[in-house]
Short mmCIF file of C-alpha atoms in Angstrom, two decimals:
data_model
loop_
_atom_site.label_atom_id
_atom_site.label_comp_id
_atom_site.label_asym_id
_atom_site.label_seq_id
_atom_site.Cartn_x
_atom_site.Cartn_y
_atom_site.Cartn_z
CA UNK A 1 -48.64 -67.98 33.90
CA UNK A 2 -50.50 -71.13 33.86
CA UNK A 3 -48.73 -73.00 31.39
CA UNK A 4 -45.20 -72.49 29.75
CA UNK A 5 -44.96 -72.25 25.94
CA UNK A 6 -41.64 -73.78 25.47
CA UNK A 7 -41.68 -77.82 24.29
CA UNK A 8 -44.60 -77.31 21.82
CA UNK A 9 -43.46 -77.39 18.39
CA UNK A 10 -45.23 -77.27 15.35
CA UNK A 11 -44.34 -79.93 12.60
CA UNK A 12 -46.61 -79.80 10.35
CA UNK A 13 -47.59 -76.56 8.42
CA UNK A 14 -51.18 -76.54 9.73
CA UNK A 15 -50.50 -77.11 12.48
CA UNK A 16 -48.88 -73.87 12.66
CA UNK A 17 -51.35 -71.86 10.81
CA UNK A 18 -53.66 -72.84 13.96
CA UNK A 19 -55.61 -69.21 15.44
CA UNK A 20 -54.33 -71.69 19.02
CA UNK A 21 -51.29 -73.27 18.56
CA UNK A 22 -50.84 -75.22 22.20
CA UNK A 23 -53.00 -77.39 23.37
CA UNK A 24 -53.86 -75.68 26.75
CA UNK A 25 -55.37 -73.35 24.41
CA UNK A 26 -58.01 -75.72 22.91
CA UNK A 27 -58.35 -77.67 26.38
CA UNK A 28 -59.54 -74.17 27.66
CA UNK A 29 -61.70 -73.46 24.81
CA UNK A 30 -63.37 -77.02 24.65
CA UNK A 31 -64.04 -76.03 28.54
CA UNK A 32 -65.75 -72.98 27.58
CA UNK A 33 -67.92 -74.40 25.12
CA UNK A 34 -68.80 -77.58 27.20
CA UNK A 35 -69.79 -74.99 30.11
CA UNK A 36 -71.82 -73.35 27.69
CA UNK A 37 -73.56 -75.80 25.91
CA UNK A 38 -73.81 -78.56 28.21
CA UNK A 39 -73.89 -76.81 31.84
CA UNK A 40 -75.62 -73.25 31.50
CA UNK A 41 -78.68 -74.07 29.45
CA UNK A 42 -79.56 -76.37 32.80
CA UNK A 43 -78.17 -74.40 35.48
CA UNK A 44 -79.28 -70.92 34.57
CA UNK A 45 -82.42 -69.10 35.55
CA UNK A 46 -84.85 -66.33 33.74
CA UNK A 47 -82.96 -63.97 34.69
CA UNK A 48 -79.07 -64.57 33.61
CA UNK A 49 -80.84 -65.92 30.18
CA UNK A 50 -83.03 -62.23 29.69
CA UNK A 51 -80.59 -60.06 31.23
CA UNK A 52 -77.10 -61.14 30.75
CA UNK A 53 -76.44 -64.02 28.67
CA UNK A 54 -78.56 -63.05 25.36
CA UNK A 55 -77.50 -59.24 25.33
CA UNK A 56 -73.78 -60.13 26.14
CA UNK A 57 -73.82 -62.51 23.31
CA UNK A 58 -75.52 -60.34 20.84
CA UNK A 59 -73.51 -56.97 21.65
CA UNK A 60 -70.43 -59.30 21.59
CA UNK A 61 -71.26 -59.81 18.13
CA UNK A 62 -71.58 -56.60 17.13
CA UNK A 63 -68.37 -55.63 19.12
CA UNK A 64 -66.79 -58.28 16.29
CA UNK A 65 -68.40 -56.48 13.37
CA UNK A 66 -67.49 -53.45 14.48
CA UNK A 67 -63.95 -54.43 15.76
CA UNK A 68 -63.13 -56.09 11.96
CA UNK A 69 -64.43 -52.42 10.26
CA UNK A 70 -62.53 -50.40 12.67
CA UNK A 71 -59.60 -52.28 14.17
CA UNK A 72 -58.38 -54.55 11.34
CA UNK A 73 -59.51 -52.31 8.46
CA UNK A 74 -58.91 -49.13 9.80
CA UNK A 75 -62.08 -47.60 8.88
CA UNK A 76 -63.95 -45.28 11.40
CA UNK A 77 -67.80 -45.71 11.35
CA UNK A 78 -70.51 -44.50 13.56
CA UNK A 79 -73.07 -46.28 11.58
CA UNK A 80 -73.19 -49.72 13.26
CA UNK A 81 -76.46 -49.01 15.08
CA UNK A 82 -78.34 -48.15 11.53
CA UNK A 83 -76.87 -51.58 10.27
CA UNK A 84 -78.19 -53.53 13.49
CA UNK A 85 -81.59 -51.82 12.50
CA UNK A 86 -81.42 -52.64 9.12
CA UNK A 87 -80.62 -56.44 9.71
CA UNK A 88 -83.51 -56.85 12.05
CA UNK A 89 -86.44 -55.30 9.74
CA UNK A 90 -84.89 -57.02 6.34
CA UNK A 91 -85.43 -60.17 8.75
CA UNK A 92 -88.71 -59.31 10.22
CA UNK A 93 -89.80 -58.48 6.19
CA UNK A 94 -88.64 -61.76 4.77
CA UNK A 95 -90.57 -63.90 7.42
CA UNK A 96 -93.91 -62.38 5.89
CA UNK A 97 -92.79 -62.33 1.99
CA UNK A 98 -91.58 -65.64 2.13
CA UNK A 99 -93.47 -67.67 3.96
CA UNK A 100 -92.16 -70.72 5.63
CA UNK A 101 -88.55 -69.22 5.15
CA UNK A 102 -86.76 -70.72 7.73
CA UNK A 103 -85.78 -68.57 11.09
CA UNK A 104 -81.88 -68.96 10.56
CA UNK A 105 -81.67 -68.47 7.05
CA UNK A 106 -84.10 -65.05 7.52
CA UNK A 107 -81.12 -64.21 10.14
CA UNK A 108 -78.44 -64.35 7.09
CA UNK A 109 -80.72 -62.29 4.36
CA UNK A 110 -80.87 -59.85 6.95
CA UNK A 111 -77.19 -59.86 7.43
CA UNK A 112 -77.08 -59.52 2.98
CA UNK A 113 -79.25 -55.86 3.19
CA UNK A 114 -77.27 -54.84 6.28
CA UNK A 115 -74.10 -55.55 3.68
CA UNK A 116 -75.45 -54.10 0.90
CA UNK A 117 -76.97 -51.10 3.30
CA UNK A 118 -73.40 -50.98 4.37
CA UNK A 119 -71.40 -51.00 1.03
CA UNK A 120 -73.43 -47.96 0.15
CA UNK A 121 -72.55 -46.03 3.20
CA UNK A 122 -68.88 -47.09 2.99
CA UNK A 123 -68.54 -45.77 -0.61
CA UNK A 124 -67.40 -42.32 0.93
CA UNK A 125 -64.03 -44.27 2.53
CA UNK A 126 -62.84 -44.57 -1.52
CA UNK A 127 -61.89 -40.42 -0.81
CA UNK A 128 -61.92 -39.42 2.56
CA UNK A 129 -60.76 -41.08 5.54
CA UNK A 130 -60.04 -40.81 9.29
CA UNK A 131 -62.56 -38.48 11.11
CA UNK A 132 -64.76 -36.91 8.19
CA UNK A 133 -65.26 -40.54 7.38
CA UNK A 134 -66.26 -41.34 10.66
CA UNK A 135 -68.90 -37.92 10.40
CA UNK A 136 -70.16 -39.03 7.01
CA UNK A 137 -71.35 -42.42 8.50
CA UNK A 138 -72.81 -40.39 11.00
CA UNK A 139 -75.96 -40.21 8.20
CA UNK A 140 -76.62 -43.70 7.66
CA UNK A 141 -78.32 -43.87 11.35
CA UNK A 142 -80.52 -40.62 10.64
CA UNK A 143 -81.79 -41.94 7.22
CA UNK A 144 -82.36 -45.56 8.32
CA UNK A 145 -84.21 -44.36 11.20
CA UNK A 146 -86.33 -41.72 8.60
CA UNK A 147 -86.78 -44.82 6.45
CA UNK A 148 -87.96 -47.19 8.96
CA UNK A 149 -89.96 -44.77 10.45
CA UNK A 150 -91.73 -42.88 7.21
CA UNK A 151 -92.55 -46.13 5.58
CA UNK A 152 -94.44 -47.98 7.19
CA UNK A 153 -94.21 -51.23 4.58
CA UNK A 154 -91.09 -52.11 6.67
CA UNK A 155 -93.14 -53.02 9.66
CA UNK A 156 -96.04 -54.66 7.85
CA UNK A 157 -98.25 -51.74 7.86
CA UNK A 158 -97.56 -50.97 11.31
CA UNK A 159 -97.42 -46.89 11.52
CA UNK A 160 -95.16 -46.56 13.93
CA UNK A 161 -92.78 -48.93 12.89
CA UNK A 162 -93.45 -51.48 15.73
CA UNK A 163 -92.21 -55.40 15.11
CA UNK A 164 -92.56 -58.52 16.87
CA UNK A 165 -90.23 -61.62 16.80
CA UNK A 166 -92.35 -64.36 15.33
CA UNK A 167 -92.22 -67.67 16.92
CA UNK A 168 -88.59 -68.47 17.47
CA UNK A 169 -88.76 -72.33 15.43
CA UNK A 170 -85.94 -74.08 14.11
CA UNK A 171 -86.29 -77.38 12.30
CA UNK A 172 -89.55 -77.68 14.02
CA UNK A 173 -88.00 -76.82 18.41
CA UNK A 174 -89.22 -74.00 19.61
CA UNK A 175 -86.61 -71.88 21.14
CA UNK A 176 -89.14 -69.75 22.77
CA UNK A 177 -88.03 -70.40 26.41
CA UNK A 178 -85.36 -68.13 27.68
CA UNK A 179 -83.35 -71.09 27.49
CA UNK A 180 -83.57 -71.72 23.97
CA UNK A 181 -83.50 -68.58 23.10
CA UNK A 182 -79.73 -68.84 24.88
CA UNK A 183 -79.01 -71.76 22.60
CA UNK A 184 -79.98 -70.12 19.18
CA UNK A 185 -78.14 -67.06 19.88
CA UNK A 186 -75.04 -68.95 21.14
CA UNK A 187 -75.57 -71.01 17.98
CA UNK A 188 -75.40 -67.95 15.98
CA UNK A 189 -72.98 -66.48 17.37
CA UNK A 190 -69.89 -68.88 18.06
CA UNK A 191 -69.94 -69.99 13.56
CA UNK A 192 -69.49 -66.51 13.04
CA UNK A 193 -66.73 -65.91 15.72
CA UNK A 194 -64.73 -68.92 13.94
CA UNK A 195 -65.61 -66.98 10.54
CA UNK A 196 -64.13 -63.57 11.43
CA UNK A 197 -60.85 -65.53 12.94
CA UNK A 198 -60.19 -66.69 9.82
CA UNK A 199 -60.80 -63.70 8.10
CA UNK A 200 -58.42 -61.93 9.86
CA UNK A 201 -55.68 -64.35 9.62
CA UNK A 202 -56.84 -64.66 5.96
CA UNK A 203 -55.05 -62.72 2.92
CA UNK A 204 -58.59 -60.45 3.15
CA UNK A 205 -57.45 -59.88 6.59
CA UNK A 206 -53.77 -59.00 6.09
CA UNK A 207 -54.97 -56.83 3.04
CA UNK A 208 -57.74 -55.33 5.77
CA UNK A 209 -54.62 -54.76 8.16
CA UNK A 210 -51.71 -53.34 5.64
CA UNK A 211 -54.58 -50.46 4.19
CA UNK A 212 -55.07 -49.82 8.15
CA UNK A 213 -51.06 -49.06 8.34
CA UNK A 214 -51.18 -46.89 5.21
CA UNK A 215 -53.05 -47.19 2.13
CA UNK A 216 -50.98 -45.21 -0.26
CA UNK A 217 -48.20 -48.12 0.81
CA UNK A 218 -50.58 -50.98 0.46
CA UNK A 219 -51.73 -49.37 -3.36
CA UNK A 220 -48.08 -49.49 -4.07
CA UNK A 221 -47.50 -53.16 -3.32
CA UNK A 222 -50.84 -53.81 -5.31
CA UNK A 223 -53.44 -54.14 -3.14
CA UNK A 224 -56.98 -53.39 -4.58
CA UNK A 225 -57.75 -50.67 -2.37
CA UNK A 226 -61.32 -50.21 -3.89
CA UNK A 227 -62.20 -54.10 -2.90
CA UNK A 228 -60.73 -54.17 0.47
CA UNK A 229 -62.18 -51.11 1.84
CA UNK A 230 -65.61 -52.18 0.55
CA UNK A 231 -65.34 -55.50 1.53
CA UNK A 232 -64.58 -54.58 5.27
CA UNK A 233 -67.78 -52.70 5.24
CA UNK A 234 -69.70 -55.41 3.51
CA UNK A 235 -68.37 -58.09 6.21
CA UNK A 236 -69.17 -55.92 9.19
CA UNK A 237 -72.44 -55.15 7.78
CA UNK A 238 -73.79 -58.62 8.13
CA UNK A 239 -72.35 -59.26 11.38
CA UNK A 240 -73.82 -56.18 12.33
CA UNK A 241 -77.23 -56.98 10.72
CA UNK A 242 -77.26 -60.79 12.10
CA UNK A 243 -76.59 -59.28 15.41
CA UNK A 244 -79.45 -56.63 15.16
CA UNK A 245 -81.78 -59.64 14.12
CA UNK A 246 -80.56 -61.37 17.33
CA UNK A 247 -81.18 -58.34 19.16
CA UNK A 248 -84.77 -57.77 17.93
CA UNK A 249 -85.83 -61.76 17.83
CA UNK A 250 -84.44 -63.12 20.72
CA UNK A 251 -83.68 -60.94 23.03
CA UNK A 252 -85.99 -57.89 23.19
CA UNK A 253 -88.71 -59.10 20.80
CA UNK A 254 -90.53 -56.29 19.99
CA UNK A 255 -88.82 -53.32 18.70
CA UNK A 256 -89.25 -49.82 17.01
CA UNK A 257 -86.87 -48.10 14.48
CA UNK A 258 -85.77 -45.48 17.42
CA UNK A 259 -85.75 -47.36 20.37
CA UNK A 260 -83.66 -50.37 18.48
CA UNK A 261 -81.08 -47.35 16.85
CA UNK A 262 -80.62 -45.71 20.33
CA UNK A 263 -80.19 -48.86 22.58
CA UNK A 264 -77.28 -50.38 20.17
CA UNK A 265 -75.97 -47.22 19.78
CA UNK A 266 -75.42 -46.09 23.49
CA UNK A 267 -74.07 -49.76 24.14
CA UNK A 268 -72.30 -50.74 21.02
CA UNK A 269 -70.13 -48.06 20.28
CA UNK A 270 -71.28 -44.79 21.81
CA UNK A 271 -71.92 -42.67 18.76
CA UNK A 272 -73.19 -39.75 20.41
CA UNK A 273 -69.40 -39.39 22.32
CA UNK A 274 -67.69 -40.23 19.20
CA UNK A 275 -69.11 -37.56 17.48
CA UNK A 276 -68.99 -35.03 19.33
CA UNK A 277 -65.29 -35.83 20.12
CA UNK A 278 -64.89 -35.98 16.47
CA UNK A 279 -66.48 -32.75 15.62
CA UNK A 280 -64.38 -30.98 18.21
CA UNK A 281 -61.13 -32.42 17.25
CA UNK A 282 -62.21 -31.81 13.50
CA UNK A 283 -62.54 -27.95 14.50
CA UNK A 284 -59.73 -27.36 17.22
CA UNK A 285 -57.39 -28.78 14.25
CA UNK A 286 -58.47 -27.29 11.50
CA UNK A 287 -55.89 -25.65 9.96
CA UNK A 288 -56.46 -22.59 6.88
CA UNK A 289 -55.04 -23.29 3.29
CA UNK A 290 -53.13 -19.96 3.74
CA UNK A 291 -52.03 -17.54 5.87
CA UNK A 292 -51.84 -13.78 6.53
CA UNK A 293 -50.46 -12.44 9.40
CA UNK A 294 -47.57 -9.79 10.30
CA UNK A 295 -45.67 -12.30 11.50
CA UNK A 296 -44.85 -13.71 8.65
CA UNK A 297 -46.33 -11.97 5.93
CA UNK A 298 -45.59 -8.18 6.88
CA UNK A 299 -47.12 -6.70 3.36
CA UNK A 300 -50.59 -7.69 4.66
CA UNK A 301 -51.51 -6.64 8.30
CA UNK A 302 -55.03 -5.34 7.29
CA UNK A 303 -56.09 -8.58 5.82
CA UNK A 304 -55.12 -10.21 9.53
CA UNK A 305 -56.78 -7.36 11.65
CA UNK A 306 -59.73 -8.22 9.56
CA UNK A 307 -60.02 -11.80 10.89
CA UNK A 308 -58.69 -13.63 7.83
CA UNK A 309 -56.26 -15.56 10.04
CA UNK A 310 -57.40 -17.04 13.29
CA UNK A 311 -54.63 -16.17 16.49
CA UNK A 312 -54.43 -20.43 16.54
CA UNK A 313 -52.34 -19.78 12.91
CA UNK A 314 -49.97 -17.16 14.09
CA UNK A 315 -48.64 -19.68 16.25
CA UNK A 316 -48.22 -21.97 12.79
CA UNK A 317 -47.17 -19.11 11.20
CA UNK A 318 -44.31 -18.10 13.60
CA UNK A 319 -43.51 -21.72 13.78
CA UNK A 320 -42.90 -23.21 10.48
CA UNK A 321 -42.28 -19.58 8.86
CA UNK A 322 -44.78 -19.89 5.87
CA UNK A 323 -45.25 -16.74 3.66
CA UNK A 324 -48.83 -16.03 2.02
#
């Protein structure tokens, strides 16, 4: 331990409802962000920008919106790729209907469709939960990828569904070097860090937290179940479509619908493990509404030499001595 918590009291009520209550905390995190801001842009070469810095920052982001979906909410999702997609294009779309539409406020439309994508995808969570949830968002990367691909009006005519970044200008700078393009993304990225840590330690957030527990409690105590659930997908939506904007404007720059989907997919969250893992678990504990098996039902062997009840159920059968 570097530092010892005891002596540092709060007296005020803010100052305890600080996300970093002592002040070797802050001193570390002022640190960080002078190193950042002040030290890197000037020290760093091509390279660390291109190859480390931007992607770390960008995936980082989309670890967040995934991480306030999944771990605070409790909702399992496999769609986060499809949202990253559907941020960047909404972005890329708005630069050429609305010309002169500046670059950071095209980032946060992008992040609204990637909500609204999202809302629409999380409107399953309202019945099923856990693992089929997790399978149901499995579709929301297949049809976004159809969509982006079949139409080409999301790429401006482009047939197969190709975008570039345009020029990377805010407030007349051009963050076009791989410095600046450092900057904007760590300008992006560190508001919306702050936002999420006070969501979390926000009533939303406890709500987010106490359906994660269990939701039948959290109805009980009257928490709007409906709102919360929704909400969590909204809010990871737009992180996750901000940080597919950041992913197709600063650091790759030109992008297609599969080649965006599969990159953020194998880095972000794996969805190709997940679901397989999910579909196996899924089927390994699937267990039968009833059973029929001599071991517990002896009027009906037939039925169980006929296949009607898998050998996995006798087990079941023998354990918790159900009748048919």
């Amino acid at each position: 331990m570097f530092y010892q918590e005891s002596g540092q009291f709060s007296t005020r009520y803010r100052q305890d409802g600080r996300a970093l209550r002592l002040w070797q905390q802050r001193a570390a995190l002022w640190a960080l962000l002078a190193l950042a801001f002040g030290l890197l842009p000037f020290i760093g070469n091509d390279y660390w920008f291109s190859a480390i810095l931007i992607p770390f920052l960008v995936l980082s982001l989309a670890g967040l919106g995934l991480n306030l979906l999944t771990g605070y909410a409790g909702q399992l999702s496999l769609g986060s790729a499809a949202f990253m997609a559907v941020g960047a294009f909404a972005s890329y779309k708005l630069q050429f209907l609305l010309p002169g539409l500046p670059l950071l406020l095209s980032f946060v439309a992008g992040g609204v469709v990637a909500a609204a994508v999202g809302v629409v995808f999380g409107l399953p969570s309202l019945r099923i939960k856990g693992f089929y949830l997790l399978v149901s968002t499995l579709a929301a990367q297949f049809f976004v990828e159809w969509l982006l691909t079949k139409f080409a009006w999301f790429s401006n005519g482009n047939e197969s569904g190709v975008i570039t970044a345009p020029p990377l200008l805010v407030a007349g700078h051009d963050f076009g070097s791989p410095a600046g393009r450092y900057l904007l993304t760590l300008s992006v990225v560190l508001p919306l860090f702050v936002l999420a840590a006070n969501l979390v330690r926000s009533s939303l957030g406890r709500n987010w937290m106490a359906v994660r527990d269990m939701d039948t409690a959290a109805a009980v105590i009257g928490i709007p179940i409906l709102r919360t659930k929704l909400l969590a997908f909204a809010i990871s939506s737009f992180i996750l479509g901000v940080a597919g904007s950041l992913w197709a404007f600063t650091y790759l720059g030109t992008v297609e619908p599969h080649g965006l989907i599969s990159a953020a997919r194998f880095r972000c969250c794996s969805s190709s493990s997940w679901a397989a893992w999910a579909a196996f678990w899924a089927i390994s504990w699937a267990r039968p509404s009833s059973c029929c098996c001599p071991s517990c039902c002896p009027s009906c062997p037939a039925a169980c030499s006929a296949g009607c009840c898998p050998p996995a159920s006798w087990r079941t059968c023998k354990k918790s001595s159900l009748a048919c």
